[in-house]
mmCIF file of C-alpha atoms in Angstrom:
data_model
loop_
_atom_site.group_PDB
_atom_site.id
_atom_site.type_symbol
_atom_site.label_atom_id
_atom_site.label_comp_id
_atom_site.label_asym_id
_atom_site.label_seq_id
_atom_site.Cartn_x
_atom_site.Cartn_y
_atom_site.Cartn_z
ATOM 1 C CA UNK A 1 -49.040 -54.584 33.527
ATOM 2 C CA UNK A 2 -51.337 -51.983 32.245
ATOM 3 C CA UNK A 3 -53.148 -49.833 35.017
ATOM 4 C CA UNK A 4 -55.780 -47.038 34.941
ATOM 5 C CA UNK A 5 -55.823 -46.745 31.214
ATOM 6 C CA UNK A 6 -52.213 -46.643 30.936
ATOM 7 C CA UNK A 7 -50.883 -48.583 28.177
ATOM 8 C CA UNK A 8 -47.969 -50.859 29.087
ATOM 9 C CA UNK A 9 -44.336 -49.890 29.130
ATOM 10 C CA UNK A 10 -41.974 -51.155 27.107
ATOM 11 C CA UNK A 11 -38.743 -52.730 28.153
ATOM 12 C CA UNK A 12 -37.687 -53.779 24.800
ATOM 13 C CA UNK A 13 -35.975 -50.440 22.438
ATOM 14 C CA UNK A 14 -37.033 -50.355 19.050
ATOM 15 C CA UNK A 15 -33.559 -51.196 17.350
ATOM 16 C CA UNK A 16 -33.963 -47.781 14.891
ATOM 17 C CA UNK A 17 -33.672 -45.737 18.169
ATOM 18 C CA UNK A 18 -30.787 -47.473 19.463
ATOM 19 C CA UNK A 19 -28.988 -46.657 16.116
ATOM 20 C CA UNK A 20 -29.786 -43.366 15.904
ATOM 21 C CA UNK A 21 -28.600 -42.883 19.748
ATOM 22 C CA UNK A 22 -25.170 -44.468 18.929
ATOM 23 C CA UNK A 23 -24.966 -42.427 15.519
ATOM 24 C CA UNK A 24 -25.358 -39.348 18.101
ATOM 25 C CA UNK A 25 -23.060 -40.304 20.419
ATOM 26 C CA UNK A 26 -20.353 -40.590 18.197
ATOM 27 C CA UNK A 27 -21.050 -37.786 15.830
ATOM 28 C CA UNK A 28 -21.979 -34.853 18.403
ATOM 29 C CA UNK A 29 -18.200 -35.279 19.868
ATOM 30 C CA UNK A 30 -16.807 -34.765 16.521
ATOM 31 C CA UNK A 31 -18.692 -31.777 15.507
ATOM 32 C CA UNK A 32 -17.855 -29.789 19.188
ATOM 33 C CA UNK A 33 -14.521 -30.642 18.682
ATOM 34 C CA UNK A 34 -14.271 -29.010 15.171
ATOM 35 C CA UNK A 35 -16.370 -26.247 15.787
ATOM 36 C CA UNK A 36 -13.822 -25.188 18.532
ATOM 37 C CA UNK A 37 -11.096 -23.638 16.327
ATOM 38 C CA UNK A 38 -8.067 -21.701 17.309
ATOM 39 C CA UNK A 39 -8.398 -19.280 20.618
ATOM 40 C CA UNK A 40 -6.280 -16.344 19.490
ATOM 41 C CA UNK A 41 -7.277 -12.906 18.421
ATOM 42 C CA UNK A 42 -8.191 -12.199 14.686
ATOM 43 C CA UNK A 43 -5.560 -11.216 12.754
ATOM 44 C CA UNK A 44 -6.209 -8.634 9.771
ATOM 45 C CA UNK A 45 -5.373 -9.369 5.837
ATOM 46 C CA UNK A 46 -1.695 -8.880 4.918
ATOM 47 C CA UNK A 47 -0.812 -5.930 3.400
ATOM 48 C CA UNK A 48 2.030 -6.444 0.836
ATOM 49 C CA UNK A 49 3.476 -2.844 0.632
ATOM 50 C CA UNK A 50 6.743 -2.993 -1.436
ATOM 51 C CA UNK A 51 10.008 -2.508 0.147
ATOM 52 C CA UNK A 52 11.682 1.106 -1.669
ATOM 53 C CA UNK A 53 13.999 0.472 -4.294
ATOM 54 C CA UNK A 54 17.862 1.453 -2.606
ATOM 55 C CA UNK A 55 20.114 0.806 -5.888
ATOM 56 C CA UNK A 56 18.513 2.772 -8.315
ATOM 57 C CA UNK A 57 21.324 3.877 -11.412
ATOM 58 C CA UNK A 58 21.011 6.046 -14.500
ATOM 59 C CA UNK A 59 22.999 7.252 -17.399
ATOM 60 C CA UNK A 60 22.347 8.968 -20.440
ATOM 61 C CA UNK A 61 22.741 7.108 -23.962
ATOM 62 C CA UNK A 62 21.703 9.292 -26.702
ATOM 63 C CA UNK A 63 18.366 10.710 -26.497
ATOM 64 C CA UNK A 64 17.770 8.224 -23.583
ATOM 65 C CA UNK A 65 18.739 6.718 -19.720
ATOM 66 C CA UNK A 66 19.551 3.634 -18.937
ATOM 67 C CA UNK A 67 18.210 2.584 -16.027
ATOM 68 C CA UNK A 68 18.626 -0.390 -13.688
ATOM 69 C CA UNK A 69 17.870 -1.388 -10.198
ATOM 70 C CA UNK A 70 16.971 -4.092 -7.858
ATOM 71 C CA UNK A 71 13.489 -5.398 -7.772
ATOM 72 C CA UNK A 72 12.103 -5.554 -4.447
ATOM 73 C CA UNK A 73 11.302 -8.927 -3.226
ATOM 74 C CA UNK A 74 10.172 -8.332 0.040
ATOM 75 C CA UNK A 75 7.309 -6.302 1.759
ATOM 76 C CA UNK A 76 7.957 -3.525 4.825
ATOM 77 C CA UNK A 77 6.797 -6.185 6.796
ATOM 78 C CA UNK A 78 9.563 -8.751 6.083
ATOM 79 C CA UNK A 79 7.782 -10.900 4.383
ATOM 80 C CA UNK A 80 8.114 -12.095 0.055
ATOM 81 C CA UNK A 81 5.985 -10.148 -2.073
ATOM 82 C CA UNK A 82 3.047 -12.457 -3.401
ATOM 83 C CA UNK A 83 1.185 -9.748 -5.551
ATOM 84 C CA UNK A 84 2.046 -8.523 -8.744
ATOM 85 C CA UNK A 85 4.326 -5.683 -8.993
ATOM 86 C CA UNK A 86 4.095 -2.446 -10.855
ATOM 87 C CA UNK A 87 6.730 0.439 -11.297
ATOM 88 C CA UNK A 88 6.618 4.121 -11.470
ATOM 89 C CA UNK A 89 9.763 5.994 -12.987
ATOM 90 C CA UNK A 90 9.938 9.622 -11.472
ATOM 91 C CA UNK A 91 11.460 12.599 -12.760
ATOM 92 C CA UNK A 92 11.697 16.238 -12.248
ATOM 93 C CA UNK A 93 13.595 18.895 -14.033
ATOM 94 C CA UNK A 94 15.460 21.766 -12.391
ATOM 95 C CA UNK A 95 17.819 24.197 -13.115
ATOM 96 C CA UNK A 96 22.021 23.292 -12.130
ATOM 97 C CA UNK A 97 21.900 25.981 -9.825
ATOM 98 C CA UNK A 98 18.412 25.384 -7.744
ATOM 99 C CA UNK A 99 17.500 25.261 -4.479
ATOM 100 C CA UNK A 100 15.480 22.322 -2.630
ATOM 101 C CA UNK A 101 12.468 24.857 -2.665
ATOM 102 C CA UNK A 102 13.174 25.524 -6.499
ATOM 103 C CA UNK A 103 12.580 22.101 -7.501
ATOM 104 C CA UNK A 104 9.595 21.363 -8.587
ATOM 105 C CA UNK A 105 7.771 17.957 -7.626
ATOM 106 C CA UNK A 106 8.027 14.441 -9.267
ATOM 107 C CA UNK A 107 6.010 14.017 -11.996
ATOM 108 C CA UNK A 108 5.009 10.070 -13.147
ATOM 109 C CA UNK A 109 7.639 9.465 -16.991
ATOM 110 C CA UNK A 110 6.711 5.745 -16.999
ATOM 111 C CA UNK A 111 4.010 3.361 -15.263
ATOM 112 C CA UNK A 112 5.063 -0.552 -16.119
ATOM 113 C CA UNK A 113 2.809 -3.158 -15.489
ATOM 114 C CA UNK A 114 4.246 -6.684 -14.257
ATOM 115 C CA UNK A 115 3.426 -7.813 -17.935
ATOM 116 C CA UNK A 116 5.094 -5.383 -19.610
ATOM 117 C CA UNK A 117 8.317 -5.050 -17.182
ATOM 118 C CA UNK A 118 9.201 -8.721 -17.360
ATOM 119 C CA UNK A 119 11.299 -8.365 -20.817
ATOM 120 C CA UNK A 120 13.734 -6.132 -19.006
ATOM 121 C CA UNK A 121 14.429 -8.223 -16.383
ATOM 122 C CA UNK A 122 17.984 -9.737 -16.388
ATOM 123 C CA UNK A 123 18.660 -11.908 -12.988
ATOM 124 C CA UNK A 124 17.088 -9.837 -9.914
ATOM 125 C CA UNK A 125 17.700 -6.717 -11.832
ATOM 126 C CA UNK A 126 15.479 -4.459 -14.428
ATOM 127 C CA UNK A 127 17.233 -2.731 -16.920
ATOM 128 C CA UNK A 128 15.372 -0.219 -18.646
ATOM 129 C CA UNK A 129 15.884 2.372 -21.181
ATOM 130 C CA UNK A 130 13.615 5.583 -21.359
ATOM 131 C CA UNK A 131 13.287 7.016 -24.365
ATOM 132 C CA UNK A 132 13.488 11.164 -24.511
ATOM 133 C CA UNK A 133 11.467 12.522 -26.771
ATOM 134 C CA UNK A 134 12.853 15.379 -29.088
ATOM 135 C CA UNK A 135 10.557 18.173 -27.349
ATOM 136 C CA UNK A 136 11.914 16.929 -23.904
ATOM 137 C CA UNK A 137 15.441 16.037 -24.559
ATOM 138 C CA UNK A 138 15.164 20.277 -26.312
ATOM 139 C CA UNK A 139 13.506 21.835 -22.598
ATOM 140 C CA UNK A 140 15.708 19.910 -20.806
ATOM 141 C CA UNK A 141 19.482 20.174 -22.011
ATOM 142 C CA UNK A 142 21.833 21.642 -19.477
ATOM 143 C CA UNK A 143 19.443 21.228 -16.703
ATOM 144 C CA UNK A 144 19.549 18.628 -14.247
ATOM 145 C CA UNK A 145 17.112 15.556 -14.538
ATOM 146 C CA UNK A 146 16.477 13.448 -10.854
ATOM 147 C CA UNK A 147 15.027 10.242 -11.116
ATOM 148 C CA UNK A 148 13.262 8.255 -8.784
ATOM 149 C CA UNK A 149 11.504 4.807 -9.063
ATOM 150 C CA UNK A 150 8.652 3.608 -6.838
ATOM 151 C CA UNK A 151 6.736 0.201 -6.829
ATOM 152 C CA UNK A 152 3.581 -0.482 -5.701
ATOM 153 C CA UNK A 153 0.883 -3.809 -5.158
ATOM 154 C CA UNK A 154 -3.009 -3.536 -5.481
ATOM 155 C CA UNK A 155 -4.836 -3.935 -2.067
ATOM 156 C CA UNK A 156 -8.454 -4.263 -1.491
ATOM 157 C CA UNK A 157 -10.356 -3.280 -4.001
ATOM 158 C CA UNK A 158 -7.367 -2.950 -6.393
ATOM 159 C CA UNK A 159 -6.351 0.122 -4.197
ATOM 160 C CA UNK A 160 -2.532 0.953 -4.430
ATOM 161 C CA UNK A 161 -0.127 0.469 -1.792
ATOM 162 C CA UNK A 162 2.810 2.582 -2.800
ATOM 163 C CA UNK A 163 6.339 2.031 -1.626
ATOM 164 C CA UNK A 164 9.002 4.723 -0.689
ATOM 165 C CA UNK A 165 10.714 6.422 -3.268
ATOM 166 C CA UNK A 166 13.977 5.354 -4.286
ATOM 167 C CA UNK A 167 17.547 7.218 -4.009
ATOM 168 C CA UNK A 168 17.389 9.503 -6.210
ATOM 169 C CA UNK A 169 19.838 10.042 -9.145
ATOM 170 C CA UNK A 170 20.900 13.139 -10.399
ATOM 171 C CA UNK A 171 21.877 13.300 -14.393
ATOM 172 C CA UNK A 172 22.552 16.732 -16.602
ATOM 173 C CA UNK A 173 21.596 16.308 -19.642
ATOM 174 C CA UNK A 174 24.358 16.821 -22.454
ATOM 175 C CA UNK A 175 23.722 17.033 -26.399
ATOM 176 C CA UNK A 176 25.607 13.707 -27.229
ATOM 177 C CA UNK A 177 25.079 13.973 -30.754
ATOM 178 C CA UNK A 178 27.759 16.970 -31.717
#
């Protein structure tokens, strides 16, 4: 009954707000639910730093070494390297006789992109062959030649995340050609 102006209740719902009430009831469930997620602490981004190269071998052939070694599969932290992989090949000249402090540092004979290191793969191995060119393979005869090999990813913002450096391997370099 209407009383004072009031204008009468309604007993009856309208049957669009009874629809939209169960739509709600069964949707608002669903969305806390997935809007939970996982309680654990963040976790940063993987960083796939190459494992260092522990078989690296050289030998001289002609005016060039032969070199071969173990690609790294894995990262320092255990797990298999997803990114590409590039190599460095190291070297440094010294004299037979020199001390540790008479050496000078590694300098950078050889960067290899994925792309362009894939031909000289043979099973897990690479097996490379540096050329030496005439000027080099003058300066350097009857010294001793170390090489080294490291590996590297691209990070963030195609920043470099270097291995170790490899064993190194110690070669004097003869005139073959007499």
């Amino acid at each position: 009954t209407a009383s004072r102006g009031f204008p009468p209740l309604r007993t009856r719902l309208d049957a669009r707000v009874v629809r939209r009430a169960l739509l709600l009831s069964a949707i608002l469930p669903a969305v806390f639910f997935l809007a939970c997620g996982i309680q654990a602490p963040p976790r940063p981004p993987r960083i796939e730093r190459p494992a260092a190269v522990t078989d690296l071998a050289a030998l001289q052939v002609d005016q060039s070494f032969a070199i071969h070694f173990t690609l790294p599969q894995l990262a320092t932290d255990g797990e298999r390297l997803t990114k590409p992989l590039e190599i460095a090949l190291l070297y440094s000249v010294a004299p037979p006789a020199a001390t540790a402090s008479q050496v000078p540092p590694f300098s950078t004979w050889v960067d290899l992109t994925a792309d362009q290191w894939a031909k000289y793969v043979r099973g897990p191995e690479l097996h490379y062959s540096a050329s030496i060119s005439d000027q080099q393979f003058r300066q350097w005869q009857g010294k001793v030649v170390m090489l080294a090999v490291m590996t590297l990813t691209r990070g963030f913002r195609h920043r470099p995340l270097e291995s170790g450096v490899s064993n190194l391997v110690y070669l004097s370099l003869i005139d073959v050609s007499k």
